[in-house]
C-alpha cells in the first residue's frame, strides 16, 4: 500500500493571492513530508498560484473537477490535459456537492474518471450516502452503485490507480463526522467491491480516504481507524495550522 494520503479540498474559497499565502503557510509547516502524501485542491483560478507557492516541495496538486473531452466548445469546462499542465497529478471526481448541486450523475462521473485516468491523472473518486439512505439501511447499496457505474469503463489493471473517498453526505460541513466504526465498515465494503471488480492485487493499491467534518480534534481517531488510508479535508484545510495538525496525525502514527 502506498503512503497515506491527506487531501485539502478548498472548494470555492480563496482568491489566487489568498491561496498563495495559504499554500505558503502549509509549505512552511511541512518542511519534510515524510510518511504521508499531501495534496492540495484549490479552485482552478488558484492552481498556478499554489503551484508557485509549493515549488520545490513534494506536495501535490489536484483539480476539484474535470471534463471528459480533450478540447472543444464546452464553455466553463476544464480538460484533463489543462489540469496536467497546471501541475496537477490528481483530480477530485464525483464530489457530493457536484452530484447534488450541479446534478452530476453516476454516468457523468464515470466518463470523467475514465478521461482523467487516460490522461495520466489520478482520480479521487468520491462516494457516499445521504442521511436518509443511511437511515433506510441502504448505505452499502448506494456506495456500491456509485462505484460500479463510475468504474464501469475502467480496465481491471487500472483500478489500482484510482483513489476512493468515502464522504457521507450528512457528515460534510455539518460538524458531525461518521464514527470510526461506521467508516471502517464502509471502507471494508468498498475494498471488497474493488476486489470483486479488479482482483486482490489491484484492489490493494487504491487508497480509501474518509471525508466529512475532519478536524484536528478527531483526525487522530479517524486516521487510526482500520481500513482508513487517508483523509479528504474540507473546512479544516482552509487554515494552515489546522490542516498541518491533521497531516501530523499521520506522521506520528
Ligand atoms: P468538510 O471537511 O468541510 O466537512 O468537507 C468535507 C469534504 O467535502 C471534502 O471533500
XYZ file of C-alpha atoms and ligand atoms in Angstrom:
263
model
C 0.000 0.000 0.000
C 1.205 3.488 -0.866
C 1.648 6.118 1.831
C -1.473 7.503 3.489
C -2.902 10.411 1.529
C -4.238 13.658 3.008
C -6.031 15.968 0.587
C -7.133 19.526 1.316
C -10.233 20.357 -0.739
C -10.506 24.133 -0.609
C -13.792 24.116 -2.536
C -14.799 27.630 -3.687
C -12.586 29.507 -1.259
C -9.815 31.969 -1.806
C -8.536 34.321 -4.474
C -5.185 33.466 -6.084
C -3.402 35.790 -3.622
C -5.135 34.186 -0.628
C -4.448 30.723 -1.998
C -0.774 31.568 -2.464
C -0.461 32.629 1.129
C -2.313 29.567 2.485
C -0.155 27.245 0.365
C 2.965 29.043 1.619
C 1.816 28.540 5.201
C 1.333 24.830 4.591
C 4.652 24.553 2.775
C 6.489 26.251 5.632
C 4.856 23.980 8.191
C 5.704 20.851 6.221
C 9.459 21.154 5.981
C 9.821 17.447 5.415
C 6.839 15.497 4.164
C 7.576 12.015 5.442
C 5.338 9.015 5.855
C 2.368 10.757 4.275
C 1.430 12.157 0.876
C -0.126 15.622 0.933
C -2.210 17.092 -1.897
C -3.960 20.466 -2.167
C -7.049 21.076 -4.322
C -7.533 24.832 -4.764
C -10.072 26.389 -7.153
C -8.955 26.321 -10.821
C -8.120 30.040 -10.760
C -5.593 29.462 -7.968
C -3.828 26.389 -9.356
C -0.975 28.363 -10.807
C -0.508 30.487 -7.652
C -0.471 27.377 -5.471
C 1.886 25.606 -7.862
C 4.323 28.507 -7.489
C 3.913 28.612 -3.724
C 4.702 24.890 -3.427
C 7.644 24.824 -5.796
C 10.400 22.535 -4.614
C 8.253 20.691 -2.075
C 6.761 17.294 -2.540
C 3.198 18.481 -2.002
C 0.836 17.511 -4.822
C -1.835 19.470 -6.604
C -5.360 18.369 -7.549
C -8.165 19.816 -9.635
C -11.599 19.842 -7.987
C -13.333 18.758 -11.171
C -12.622 17.887 -14.807
C -14.471 17.401 -18.091
C -14.081 14.277 -20.199
C -13.357 15.873 -23.574
C -9.860 16.923 -24.609
C -10.990 20.273 -26.005
C -13.869 21.933 -27.791
C -16.981 24.019 -27.376
C -17.631 23.234 -23.703
C -17.976 26.622 -22.050
C -16.778 26.661 -18.471
C -15.172 23.225 -18.544
C -11.549 22.188 -17.994
C -9.823 19.253 -19.694
C -7.543 16.668 -18.081
C -4.592 17.992 -20.082
C -5.183 21.523 -18.824
C -5.007 20.228 -15.269
C -1.858 18.242 -16.003
C -0.137 21.275 -17.488
C -1.175 23.341 -14.475
C 0.800 20.943 -12.302
C -1.972 18.614 -11.133
C -1.302 14.947 -10.511
C -4.772 14.289 -9.093
C -8.365 15.314 -9.679
C -11.422 15.010 -7.461
C -14.395 13.487 -9.288
C -17.941 12.888 -8.118
C -17.875 15.120 -5.072
C -21.342 15.072 -3.488
C -21.637 18.845 -3.891
C -21.317 18.364 -7.653
C -23.735 15.442 -7.605
C -26.328 17.347 -5.545
C -25.971 20.973 -6.621
C -24.764 20.569 -10.219
C -26.782 17.439 -10.948
C -23.878 15.173 -11.927
C -24.959 11.580 -12.497
C -23.009 8.390 -11.848
C -22.574 8.019 -15.630
C -21.213 11.557 -15.922
C -18.735 10.837 -13.151
C -17.746 7.593 -14.848
C -16.815 9.459 -18.037
C -14.726 11.935 -16.064
C -12.951 9.125 -14.231
C -12.079 7.360 -17.489
C -10.811 10.585 -19.140
C -8.757 11.660 -16.128
C -7.097 8.284 -15.875
C -6.392 8.102 -19.601
C -4.639 11.464 -19.415
C -2.420 10.322 -16.535
C -4.219 11.982 -13.633
C -5.083 10.020 -10.504
C -8.808 10.384 -9.900
C -10.020 10.757 -6.319
C -13.485 9.305 -6.753
C -15.976 10.407 -4.082
C -18.893 8.274 -2.972
C -21.260 8.497 -0.036
C -24.826 8.160 1.146
C -27.321 10.751 2.362
C -28.727 10.627 5.887
C -31.998 9.257 4.570
C -30.205 6.487 2.701
C -28.256 5.587 5.836
C -31.443 5.514 7.906
C -33.029 3.232 5.326
C -30.095 0.870 5.667
C -29.032 1.367 2.037
C -25.515 2.747 2.561
C -23.800 -0.311 1.084
C -26.143 -0.415 -1.883
C -25.703 3.295 -2.658
C -21.920 3.393 -2.499
C -21.818 0.107 -4.406
C -23.899 1.606 -7.219
C -21.856 4.814 -7.313
C -18.643 2.812 -7.570
C -19.831 0.248 -10.096
C -21.140 2.869 -12.510
C -18.124 5.178 -12.159
C -15.674 2.300 -12.632
C -17.537 0.615 -15.477
C -15.245 1.936 -18.208
C -12.010 1.283 -16.319
C -9.931 -1.761 -17.185
C -9.160 -4.108 -14.325
C -5.474 -3.330 -14.236
C -6.105 0.429 -13.932
C -8.384 0.270 -10.895
C -5.405 0.492 -8.552
C -4.626 3.966 -9.895
C -7.873 5.328 -8.527
C -8.200 6.655 -5.003
C -11.631 6.414 -3.421
C -13.010 8.921 -0.926
C -15.882 7.823 1.277
C -17.718 11.006 2.150
C -21.131 10.517 3.747
C -23.229 13.499 2.628
C -24.583 14.016 6.155
C -21.064 14.416 7.526
C -19.884 17.069 5.064
C -19.688 20.546 6.564
C -22.006 19.588 9.411
C -19.537 19.161 12.251
C -20.881 15.609 12.586
C -18.260 13.138 11.434
C -19.001 9.458 10.875
C -17.698 7.262 13.695
C -14.539 5.212 13.189
C -16.704 2.043 13.208
C -19.058 3.369 10.538
C -16.080 4.436 8.446
C -14.181 1.161 8.775
C -17.246 -0.813 7.737
C -17.926 1.359 4.681
C -14.262 1.175 3.686
C -14.353 -2.611 4.044
C -17.357 -2.750 1.687
C -15.532 -0.544 -0.798
C -12.408 -2.705 -0.669
C -14.475 -5.875 -1.145
C -16.160 -4.393 -4.182
C -12.810 -3.317 -5.651
C -11.570 -6.881 -5.169
C -14.620 -8.220 -6.962
C -14.156 -5.802 -9.840
C -10.401 -5.968 -10.263
C -8.884 -8.754 -8.150
C -6.843 -8.576 -4.964
C -3.684 -7.076 -6.376
C -5.297 -4.020 -7.979
C -7.794 -3.554 -5.171
C -4.961 -3.361 -2.645
C -3.382 -0.441 -4.492
C -6.271 2.039 -4.203
C -6.258 4.217 -1.135
C -9.602 4.687 0.569
C -9.910 8.083 2.238
C -12.532 9.348 4.624
C -14.021 12.837 4.333
C -16.672 14.691 6.311
C -16.093 17.093 9.207
C -12.480 16.038 9.734
C -10.960 18.357 12.341
C -7.679 18.412 14.256
C -9.595 17.080 17.302
C -10.966 13.962 15.581
C -8.262 13.367 12.945
C -6.177 11.084 15.188
C -9.067 8.679 15.816
C -10.103 8.748 12.169
C -6.554 8.249 10.923
C -6.106 5.205 13.160
C -9.417 3.577 12.223
C -8.938 0.241 10.452
C -9.172 0.450 6.627
C -8.591 4.232 6.559
C -5.761 5.126 4.152
C -6.069 8.868 4.365
C -8.420 11.836 4.728
C -10.161 14.315 2.439
C -10.439 17.538 4.397
C -12.734 20.464 3.558
C -13.205 23.342 6.004
C -10.248 22.457 8.212
C -7.889 22.645 5.218
C -8.517 26.391 4.867
C -6.213 27.259 7.761
C -2.605 26.149 7.582
C -2.489 25.408 11.300
C -5.483 23.071 11.389
C -4.541 21.319 8.136
C -0.990 20.769 9.376
C -2.240 19.391 12.630
C -4.373 16.850 10.692
C -1.431 15.884 8.447
C 0.740 15.452 11.535
C -1.586 12.771 12.870
C -0.319 10.520 10.075
C 3.307 11.447 10.560
C 3.127 10.360 14.194
C 1.269 7.069 13.623
P -15.719 19.268 5.452
O -14.375 18.762 5.946
O -15.828 20.765 5.470
O -16.857 18.566 6.148
O -15.824 18.855 3.911
C -15.520 17.556 3.537
C -15.432 17.492 2.071
O -16.429 17.629 1.375
C -14.109 17.288 1.467
O -14.206 16.998 0.126
